Amino acid sequence: MKRRIILDTDPGIDDSLAILLALASPEISLEGLSVVHGNSSTAQGTVNALSVLELAKAEHIPVYAGCELPLVQPSLLAPETHGEHGIGYAKLPEPLTRPQSQNGCDFLIDKIMSNPGEMTLVAIGPLTNIALALRQEPRIAKNVKEVFIMGGAIRHEGNTTPLAEFNTYVDPHAAHMVFHSGMPITLTPLDVTYDCIFLKEDLNRLLKTASPITSFIADATRFYMEFHDEYQHIEGCVINDPMTMALTFMPEICDYQELYVDVDLSGGVSMGSTFADFYRMTQKPANMKVALGVRPRVFMELFMERMEKLAKSLT
Amino acid sequence: MPTTRIILDTDPGVDDALTVLLALASPEIQLEALTTICGNIGIEKTTRNALAVLELANASHIPVARGCESPLVSLLGKSGEAVHGTSGLGQANLTEPKAQPVKQHAIDYLIERILAEPGQITLFTIGPMTNLALAIRKDPRIVPAIKELIIMGGAIRQGGNVTPLAEFNIHADAHAAHIVFHSGIPITLVPLDATYKCLLTYADIEHLNRINSRIARFVRDSTSDYMDFYRKYEGFDGCALHDPLTLAVILAPELFTFEEHHVDVDISGGVGNGNTFADFMKVSKKPANMRVALDVRGRDFVELFLQRMETLCRSMEEPTQ
């Protein structure tokens, strides 16, 4: 039985790679994308989602535009990380397919409620769409099968402020609502994603398979690698989002702990910071499973193999 | 004067119910719909009460859309049962409404109605603003399409009524208030500074009940606990007409003293959480984002309210047995 997946995403370089990984993975069936602001604007992210699906000949998968702004915080996009158009130096043709007319939040509600206990939600951008959907239809919390979230930095430092990770920093209020919703959550924080670096050697290996897919990965990640080199002195780039997707069908990539995790909304220096109650100081029950250890090469091999297979299958 | 077409986002609630009645009793206003929200009491009861009050006034043709059952981030606040009674309507015993809410969620209902007729609908929020905040984020096109937004909420120079600094509606969902205040919608705020000047007294209610009408009895029965609360906690005989006063912005704007200010709300989670404050000295250099009713000729409004209630009561007067 394939795992049925809805992807809430802000493409985004690593979002695009997560879409490709989903399409390359027979264990899962990607049934729709809702787009949110974050790495790019919602309008740009929607175009990117459609273009990446077309690149992989998967334009039958519907794309829905969701919220354009965070709930309370001012808008924060990331052109310096993902490029002006959100996909680095890659240039994809204008998509021929159009987004669906339904709002992304309504898509999440309808899809989850009409398939109770069936849908796995993978959320790899700020959590605005999911938070809004939860308030409009609280029963989605009980009817979603599982939620895999890329976000937060538990013991790890932040990548947007010294303490906060990008997705939770951009809409900490939405993260707060989702974390406290009772949904069955698996969190993929920077603690594990920063252990998985996509290296230049990895890229060179991929490029041995000549294909529009591998060219896209090269052009998209070259920008990402320059960013990581300039700001974080990392040779290569961190591909947070595909790992979150991989955990839906290969959970053994990571080690997990059940923890009570909260997010700071106080507006101080730790705004948007995520923290786990390791010592049970709050006496609150765990609200999620957190990936805190990882076998990086297991994930990287999986990613590389799947990308090579996808590239070959489309050539 | 042309009729003002309004949608009322409400959490009935005693003074919410009186607002519905005042709207129905006012020819200047055409009440087009109610959207409900949790606040004074939970969403099941506020929705039921909205339908029941419309039926009481023979107005069940007016649609009701059910809204959010919890605030955005804050935990569901202390229930308002101490003020509004277990049903939300004090001692009034309204029959179970026959009408049902519309299928659409209040968020989508607001979006659809506002976008269908841009610039035509004046929106009133007299409860926590969760529905409107989410409607703004879901479809930002409603922002320029709302003619005017009139809010019961906040306490500018006045003390709060739920914490020393914060007023109930804003405190119940301070984040939603923050979203709405900074949305760019043209806002008129009616804070406690004005509403506490509008006190309905026992004598007023007795006077109204010379008319034998279920409306008069409802006003009496719904407000009796509310008045006890005011006597016990706030030390006066009577109750403040917080929510109904918002309608006076349309019915009798000359009663108010308005000032244009930049108003913000504290969402830091500290002792000032939910506090609304105006930048009187322009220290933030931010342009005004709303018109604030800082004062009102309170008794004049109460007289207007009573006059309208009397007309409504007489229209539904029952023969004395």
XYZ file of C-alpha atoms in Angstrom:
636
model
C 0.000 0.000 0.000
C 1.514 3.325 -1.057
C 1.565 6.113 1.460
C -0.748 8.864 0.187
C 0.887 12.277 0.490
C -0.105 15.921 0.375
C 2.845 18.294 0.219
C 2.621 21.810 1.644
C 5.600 23.628 0.198
C 7.302 26.930 -0.667
C 9.485 26.061 -3.667
C 12.301 26.773 -3.014
C 15.423 24.868 -4.139
C 15.266 22.075 -1.588
C 11.468 22.004 -1.917
C 11.938 21.280 -5.613
C 14.268 18.427 -4.713
C 11.660 17.106 -2.261
C 9.056 17.127 -5.061
C 11.441 15.211 -7.323
C 12.226 12.705 -4.568
C 8.510 12.121 -4.003
C 7.976 11.520 -7.724
C 10.960 9.154 -7.836
C 9.787 7.051 -4.897
C 7.442 4.132 -5.566
C 6.614 3.825 -1.854
C 4.519 6.977 -1.927
C 1.877 8.624 -4.029
C 1.990 12.411 -4.224
C -1.643 13.518 -4.571
C -1.462 17.294 -4.461
C 0.602 20.328 -3.539
C -0.495 23.348 -1.542
C 1.845 26.300 -1.841
C 2.714 28.770 0.896
C 4.877 31.891 1.137
C 8.399 31.354 2.481
C 11.436 30.762 0.321
C 9.514 32.569 -2.439
C 6.244 34.429 -2.698
C 3.189 32.219 -3.025
C 2.711 33.326 -6.642
C 6.328 32.477 -7.576
C 6.270 29.269 -5.529
C 3.120 28.164 -7.348
C 4.766 28.724 -10.733
C 7.834 26.821 -9.520
C 5.738 23.914 -8.239
C 3.986 23.618 -11.604
C 7.268 23.936 -13.528
C 9.022 21.270 -11.471
C 6.069 18.895 -11.904
C 6.152 19.512 -15.670
C 9.916 18.966 -15.732
C 9.287 15.525 -14.230
C 6.257 14.888 -16.490
C 3.961 14.858 -13.475
C 1.722 17.766 -14.424
C -1.339 15.646 -13.568
C -0.644 16.374 -9.877
C -2.801 19.348 -8.824
C -1.252 22.479 -7.326
C -3.183 24.860 -5.067
C -2.061 28.332 -4.009
C -2.414 29.041 -0.299
C -1.597 31.934 2.008
C 0.547 34.821 0.830
C 1.553 36.178 4.228
C 2.444 34.872 7.681
C -0.356 35.131 10.247
C 1.047 37.880 12.456
C 4.664 38.513 11.510
C 5.650 40.676 8.542
C 6.451 38.865 5.329
C 9.952 37.367 5.082
C 11.067 35.732 1.840
C 14.509 34.271 1.126
C 15.802 35.410 -2.283
C 19.412 35.468 -0.996
C 19.174 31.719 -0.274
C 16.991 30.525 -3.151
C 17.561 33.137 -5.864
C 15.287 35.764 -7.305
C 12.883 33.147 -8.697
C 13.279 30.629 -5.887
C 15.093 27.933 -7.857
C 18.653 29.254 -7.856
C 20.242 29.573 -11.291
C 17.775 27.125 -12.824
C 15.466 28.446 -15.525
C 12.396 26.365 -16.213
C 9.931 27.175 -18.987
C 6.670 28.915 -17.992
C 4.386 26.077 -16.947
C 1.554 25.176 -19.311
C -0.603 23.840 -16.478
C -2.499 26.219 -14.224
C -2.965 26.049 -10.483
C -6.376 24.824 -9.294
C -8.889 27.511 -8.407
C -9.462 26.121 -4.908
C -7.512 27.758 -2.076
C -4.649 25.669 -0.661
C -6.176 25.643 2.834
C -9.487 24.354 1.487
C -7.653 21.671 -0.474
C -5.952 20.481 2.726
C -9.292 20.370 4.549
C -11.194 18.622 1.747
C -8.498 16.090 0.985
C -7.982 15.122 4.629
C -11.676 15.077 5.553
C -12.732 13.058 2.513
C -10.000 10.458 3.185
C -10.098 10.063 6.976
C -6.984 8.445 8.402
C -5.500 8.095 4.908
C -3.524 11.220 4.095
C 0.005 11.973 5.242
C 0.815 15.654 5.234
C 4.397 16.698 4.528
C 4.953 20.350 5.432
C 8.265 21.804 4.326
C 7.559 25.548 4.464
C 6.147 27.959 7.022
C 3.024 26.405 8.552
C 0.511 29.158 7.720
C -1.756 27.053 5.469
C -1.976 24.233 7.972
C -2.631 26.560 10.908
C -5.434 28.291 9.035
C -6.928 24.961 7.962
C -6.844 23.766 11.598
C -8.844 26.751 12.801
C -11.366 26.492 9.987
C -11.770 22.716 10.342
C -10.350 21.477 13.658
C -11.312 17.886 12.829
C -8.406 17.598 10.367
C -6.165 17.077 13.422
C -7.870 13.733 14.094
C -8.348 12.769 10.474
C -4.835 13.242 9.139
C -2.745 10.065 9.265
C 0.576 11.704 10.063
C 2.304 15.062 9.655
C 5.997 15.323 8.740
C 7.358 18.809 9.308
C 10.670 20.286 8.212
C 11.331 22.986 10.734
C 12.914 24.073 13.958
C 16.324 23.752 15.517
C 16.257 21.903 18.815
C 19.845 21.661 20.083
C 21.199 23.072 16.839
C 21.708 26.787 16.206
C 19.278 28.635 13.992
C 19.820 29.468 10.329
C 17.766 32.678 10.318
C 18.484 34.100 13.757
C 21.108 32.660 16.122
C 18.288 30.662 17.703
C 15.590 30.198 15.101
C 15.181 28.101 11.966
C 13.664 29.742 8.864
C 10.254 28.006 8.630
C 9.392 28.454 12.305
C 10.812 31.971 12.373
C 8.776 33.119 9.365
C 5.462 32.127 10.944
C 6.048 31.196 14.588
C 2.367 31.660 15.432
C 1.356 29.121 12.820
C 4.018 26.726 14.133
C 2.624 27.214 17.636
C -0.881 26.367 16.462
C 0.242 23.240 14.618
C 2.535 22.017 17.421
C -0.339 22.269 19.911
C -3.004 20.852 17.606
C -2.777 17.202 18.651
C -1.789 16.133 15.131
C 0.657 13.174 15.097
C 3.839 15.054 14.174
C 7.333 13.968 13.180
C 9.701 16.932 13.185
C 12.822 17.130 11.033
C 14.841 19.986 12.564
C 18.203 21.417 11.535
C 19.775 19.035 14.078
C 19.554 16.281 11.470
C 19.392 18.159 8.173
C 22.713 19.934 8.784
C 24.399 16.556 9.004
C 23.460 15.815 5.396
C 25.460 17.869 2.987
C 24.942 17.550 -0.745
C 28.514 17.842 -1.987
C 30.040 18.892 -5.286
C 31.109 15.232 -5.755
C 27.499 14.198 -5.361
C 26.464 16.672 -7.991
C 29.222 15.503 -10.350
C 28.021 11.937 -9.934
C 24.464 12.949 -10.800
C 25.642 14.862 -13.844
C 27.002 11.653 -15.349
C 23.393 10.947 -16.201
C 22.611 13.618 -18.760
C 19.025 14.726 -18.322
C 16.920 17.852 -17.824
C 16.446 16.616 -14.233
C 20.135 16.512 -13.417
C 20.774 19.832 -15.206
C 17.995 21.366 -13.113
C 19.490 19.985 -9.893
C 22.892 21.344 -10.894
C 21.625 24.829 -11.744
C 19.403 25.045 -8.693
C 21.947 23.773 -6.183
C 24.911 25.746 -7.579
C 23.249 28.909 -6.223
C 22.447 27.154 -2.951
C 26.056 25.965 -2.609
C 27.381 29.496 -3.160
C 25.052 30.717 -0.429
C 26.094 28.003 2.014
C 29.753 28.665 1.238
C 29.448 32.429 1.693
C 27.296 32.485 4.850
C 27.879 29.185 6.577
C 31.305 28.090 5.239
C 29.878 24.783 4.156
C 31.181 23.246 0.938
C 28.067 21.846 -0.605
C 24.522 22.512 0.500
C 22.057 21.329 3.083
C 18.967 19.775 1.562
C 16.498 19.914 4.431
C 13.269 19.231 2.627
C 14.016 15.991 0.736
C 15.061 14.363 4.004
C 11.656 15.132 5.484
C 10.046 13.483 2.468
C 12.358 10.465 2.775
C 11.337 9.869 6.392
C 7.778 9.124 5.240
C 8.953 5.866 3.655
C 12.396 5.250 5.155
C 12.096 6.215 8.810
C 15.271 4.309 9.694
C 17.366 7.176 8.291
C 16.877 8.931 11.646
C 16.674 8.247 15.351
C 13.812 9.855 17.189
C 12.749 11.002 20.610
C 9.205 11.685 21.762
C 9.302 15.192 23.225
C 7.240 18.158 24.205
C 8.333 20.888 21.787
C 7.209 24.496 21.886
C 8.044 27.661 19.976
C 8.809 31.086 21.427
C 6.300 33.787 20.458
C 7.380 36.402 22.964
C 8.933 38.711 20.385
C 12.303 38.738 22.115
C 15.650 37.547 20.803
C 14.452 33.959 20.738
C 11.318 34.655 18.685
C 10.547 31.621 16.546
C 13.006 29.422 18.411
C 11.904 25.834 18.952
C 12.852 24.034 22.136
C 12.261 20.585 23.544
C 11.504 19.811 27.169
C 14.176 17.115 27.519
C 13.969 17.050 31.315
C 10.160 17.157 31.514
C 10.282 20.444 33.419
C 6.816 21.386 32.164
C 5.276 17.970 32.947
C 3.530 18.232 29.608
C 3.116 15.102 27.491
C 5.157 14.753 24.293
C 3.488 16.417 21.318
C 5.766 15.095 18.608
C 8.459 12.702 17.531
C 11.679 14.593 16.846
C 14.451 13.351 14.576
C 17.633 14.031 16.548
C 20.095 11.571 15.062
C 20.731 10.678 11.431
C 22.679 8.308 9.215
C 23.658 10.872 6.606
C 25.068 8.588 3.942
C 22.014 6.344 4.038
C 19.913 9.345 3.163
C 22.351 10.749 0.616
C 22.625 7.405 -1.191
C 18.868 7.098 -1.279
C 18.530 10.604 -2.669
C 21.247 10.085 -5.301
C 19.913 6.721 -6.471
C 16.381 8.028 -6.744
C 17.477 11.095 -8.697
C 19.537 8.975 -11.076
C 16.616 6.627 -11.616
C 14.236 9.518 -12.227
C 16.672 11.136 -14.649
C 17.065 7.891 -16.600
C 13.374 7.136 -16.673
C 12.632 10.525 -18.222
C 15.441 10.529 -20.778
C -30.155 58.512 4.527
C -29.390 55.366 2.515
C -29.567 52.099 4.401
C -26.244 50.745 5.653
C -25.877 47.069 4.828
C -24.104 45.253 7.630
C -22.744 41.843 8.588
C -22.324 41.280 12.299
C -19.547 38.970 13.531
C -20.676 38.115 17.026
C -20.429 35.868 20.102
C -23.901 36.090 21.702
C -23.575 36.916 24.623
C -26.075 39.226 26.300
C -24.961 42.535 24.793
C -24.460 40.830 21.423
C -28.106 39.757 21.495
C -29.136 43.332 22.302
C -27.049 44.481 19.332
C -28.906 42.106 17.016
C -32.218 43.485 18.319
C -31.072 47.088 17.935
C -29.980 46.411 14.351
C -33.356 44.838 13.555
C -35.131 47.795 15.161
C -33.202 50.381 13.144
C -34.469 51.321 9.685
C -31.107 52.933 8.873
C -29.505 49.495 9.018
C -30.063 46.385 6.968
C -28.733 43.371 8.856
C -27.652 40.948 6.123
C -26.045 38.144 8.080
C -24.507 37.041 11.343
C -21.236 35.163 11.601
C -20.509 33.549 14.943
C -17.352 33.150 16.962
C -16.364 31.665 20.299
C -15.908 34.319 22.962
C -18.457 35.097 25.633
C -19.278 31.409 25.426
C -18.386 28.434 23.191
C -19.189 28.304 19.484
C -22.082 25.821 19.820
C -23.895 28.182 22.150
C -23.049 31.433 20.380
C -24.344 29.940 17.125
C -27.489 28.621 18.778
C -28.046 31.963 20.498
C -27.602 33.885 17.245
C -30.291 31.756 15.590
C -32.552 31.921 18.644
C -32.400 35.710 18.950
C -33.226 36.112 15.247
C -36.233 33.817 15.722
C -37.319 35.744 18.786
C -37.527 38.855 16.617
C -39.174 37.049 13.663
C -36.005 37.508 11.622
C -34.936 33.923 10.979
C -34.631 34.712 7.272
C -31.274 36.312 8.141
C -28.493 33.775 7.562
C -26.071 32.708 10.296
C -22.645 31.256 9.468
C -20.793 29.390 12.185
C -17.164 30.390 12.716
C -14.058 29.366 14.630
C -14.254 27.391 17.854
C -10.957 28.609 19.266
C -8.645 31.637 19.066
C -5.530 31.591 16.864
C -2.813 31.108 19.447
C -4.210 31.925 22.890
C -5.838 29.160 24.808
C -9.587 29.311 24.901
C -10.168 31.950 27.547
C -12.021 31.819 30.794
C -15.628 31.169 29.920
C -17.833 34.239 30.164
C -20.446 32.232 32.075
C -19.949 34.416 35.138
C -21.147 37.403 33.112
C -23.383 35.893 30.445
C -24.816 32.838 32.247
C -24.476 29.162 31.286
C -26.508 29.604 28.097
C -24.769 32.868 27.223
C -28.048 34.758 27.478
C -28.439 35.151 31.239
C -31.805 34.027 32.552
C -33.537 34.250 29.188
C -34.950 30.933 28.068
C -35.246 31.075 24.333
C -36.787 28.160 22.513
C -34.444 25.918 20.562
C -34.103 27.577 17.123
C -35.640 25.823 14.126
C -33.290 27.402 11.608
C -29.831 25.973 10.942
C -26.623 27.844 10.201
C -25.577 27.937 6.545
C -23.233 25.158 5.415
C -20.337 27.505 4.670
C -17.786 28.323 7.371
C -17.938 31.944 8.584
C -14.462 32.617 7.121
C -15.592 31.645 3.628
C -18.995 33.247 4.086
C -17.376 36.589 4.933
C -15.007 36.326 1.974
C -17.799 35.440 -0.449
C -20.261 38.113 0.707
C -17.634 40.858 0.790
C -16.133 40.023 -2.603
C -19.568 39.638 -4.215
C -20.280 43.331 -3.594
C -17.064 45.255 -3.085
C -17.481 48.474 -1.126
C -21.048 47.653 -0.096
C -20.764 45.817 3.219
C -20.030 47.446 6.552
C -18.656 44.802 8.878
C -19.108 44.840 12.649
C -17.020 42.649 14.923
C -18.333 42.558 18.481
C -16.445 39.471 19.645
C -12.884 38.167 19.247
C -11.708 38.740 15.671
C -10.495 35.238 14.755
C -12.883 34.811 11.787
C -11.975 38.123 10.199
C -8.224 37.686 10.759
C -8.248 34.318 9.010
C -10.467 35.642 6.213
C -7.881 38.386 5.612
C -5.036 35.859 5.418
C -7.039 33.444 3.291
C -8.173 36.040 0.785
C -6.466 39.436 1.153
C -8.717 40.856 -1.584
C -11.386 41.447 1.065
C -9.282 44.229 2.609
C -10.110 46.933 0.034
C -13.617 45.481 -0.499
C -14.889 46.103 3.054
C -16.626 49.483 3.186
C -15.894 50.025 6.849
C -15.094 47.863 9.867
C -16.548 48.855 13.218
C -15.023 47.033 16.181
C -16.169 46.707 19.776
C -12.905 46.157 21.524
C -9.958 47.533 23.376
C -9.408 49.919 26.222
C -7.307 52.916 25.292
C -7.044 55.183 28.336
C -9.582 53.120 30.252
C -8.573 50.111 32.383
C -9.239 46.638 31.060
C -12.169 44.434 32.007
C -10.398 41.073 31.848
C -6.902 42.021 33.006
C -5.939 45.405 34.481
C -4.879 46.441 30.978
C -6.850 44.384 28.496
C -10.405 44.317 27.230
C -12.145 40.956 26.748
C -12.564 40.738 22.935
C -8.998 41.786 22.197
C -7.486 39.704 24.989
C -9.393 36.598 23.850
C -7.520 36.676 20.528
C -4.851 39.363 20.622
C -3.097 37.934 17.563
C -6.272 38.185 15.506
C -6.681 41.800 16.641
C -3.094 42.464 15.600
C -3.774 41.075 12.114
C -6.952 43.150 11.738
C -5.473 46.400 13.113
C -2.586 46.218 10.635
C -4.648 45.058 7.671
C -5.381 48.434 6.093
C -9.171 48.034 6.421
C -10.784 51.397 7.362
C -11.547 50.866 11.050
C -13.625 52.610 13.671
C -12.825 51.303 17.142
C -15.367 51.524 19.951
C -13.366 50.776 23.111
C -14.355 50.557 26.779
C -13.502 54.273 27.036
C -16.843 54.899 25.319
C -18.893 51.823 26.155
C -18.611 52.240 29.932
C -20.438 55.547 29.542
C -23.545 53.762 28.285
C -25.295 52.215 31.250
C -28.666 50.570 31.003
C -30.361 50.777 34.409
C -32.958 48.683 36.258
C -35.379 51.594 35.839
C -34.847 51.551 32.063
C -35.679 47.871 31.930
C -38.774 48.258 34.124
C -39.899 51.095 31.900
C -39.515 48.965 28.781
C -41.452 46.130 30.413
C -44.598 48.215 30.648
C -45.046 46.855 27.155
C -46.187 43.273 27.156
C -43.786 41.819 24.626
C -41.421 38.900 24.532
C -38.700 41.308 23.398
C -39.055 43.378 26.580
C -39.054 40.236 28.689
C -35.955 39.001 26.869
C -34.153 42.269 27.595
C -35.086 41.913 31.265
C -34.270 38.209 31.626
C -31.049 38.274 29.629
C -29.618 41.243 31.516
C -30.514 40.290 35.087
C -27.368 38.203 35.778
C -25.326 40.682 33.765
C -26.519 43.459 36.067
C -25.785 41.406 39.166
C -22.265 40.990 37.839
C -21.860 44.738 37.381
C -23.185 45.419 40.865
C -20.899 42.852 42.426
C -17.662 43.564 40.545
C -17.908 47.066 39.200
C -20.060 48.640 41.872
C -22.919 50.140 39.951
C -26.557 49.400 39.273
C -26.916 48.816 35.605
C -24.969 47.256 32.788
C -22.808 48.649 30.024
C -24.146 48.445 26.480
C -20.727 47.601 25.010
C -21.724 45.901 21.776
C -24.896 47.848 20.918
C -22.914 51.094 21.047
C -21.032 50.082 17.889
C -24.257 50.538 15.895
C -24.399 54.165 17.000
C -21.423 54.803 14.712
C -24.022 54.487 11.934
C -27.179 55.571 13.797
C -25.891 58.635 15.645
C -22.229 59.385 14.912
C -22.681 62.879 16.380
C -22.759 61.342 19.864
C -19.082 60.365 19.661
C -15.791 62.131 20.026
C -13.541 60.463 17.475
C -9.788 60.774 17.092
C -7.567 59.273 14.398
C -4.686 57.287 15.909
C -2.163 54.592 15.316
C -3.401 51.846 17.630
C -1.536 48.638 18.301
C -2.028 45.618 20.541
C 0.496 43.943 22.805
C 1.059 40.296 21.848
C 4.218 39.792 23.885
C 2.561 37.478 26.373
C 3.578 39.654 29.318
C 1.375 41.503 31.796
C 0.216 43.828 29.022
C -0.868 41.028 26.710
C -3.959 42.080 24.777
C -3.565 45.698 25.825
C -4.553 48.181 23.128
C -2.722 51.464 23.089
C -2.843 54.574 20.947
C 0.200 56.542 19.897
C -1.183 59.888 21.077
C 2.206 61.615 20.926
C 3.092 60.149 17.499
C 6.291 58.686 18.914
C 6.153 55.722 16.506
C 5.766 58.112 13.526
C 3.298 55.602 12.081
C 0.228 56.885 10.279
C -3.166 56.486 11.950
C -4.707 53.073 11.276
C -8.115 53.762 12.762
C -10.662 56.200 14.102
C -11.169 55.712 17.823
C -14.286 56.632 19.779
C -12.696 58.045 22.915
C -15.878 59.540 24.335
C -19.616 59.374 23.833
C -22.708 61.089 25.182
C -23.649 57.899 26.979
C -27.128 58.677 28.235
C -28.162 59.968 24.822
C -27.218 56.617 23.353
C -29.098 54.695 26.049
C -32.190 56.809 25.281
C -31.817 56.023 21.575
C -31.445 52.334 22.406
C -34.585 52.372 24.575
C -36.587 54.226 21.971
C -35.704 51.656 19.336
C -36.425 48.771 21.706
C -39.800 50.282 22.523
C -40.718 50.480 18.856
C -39.632 46.871 18.364
C -41.552 45.784 21.488
C -44.697 47.587 20.325
C -44.490 45.956 16.911
C -44.624 42.625 18.723
C -46.914 43.627 21.577
C -49.136 40.899 22.975
C -52.642 41.522 24.332
C -52.704 41.698 28.130
C -54.456 38.661 29.573
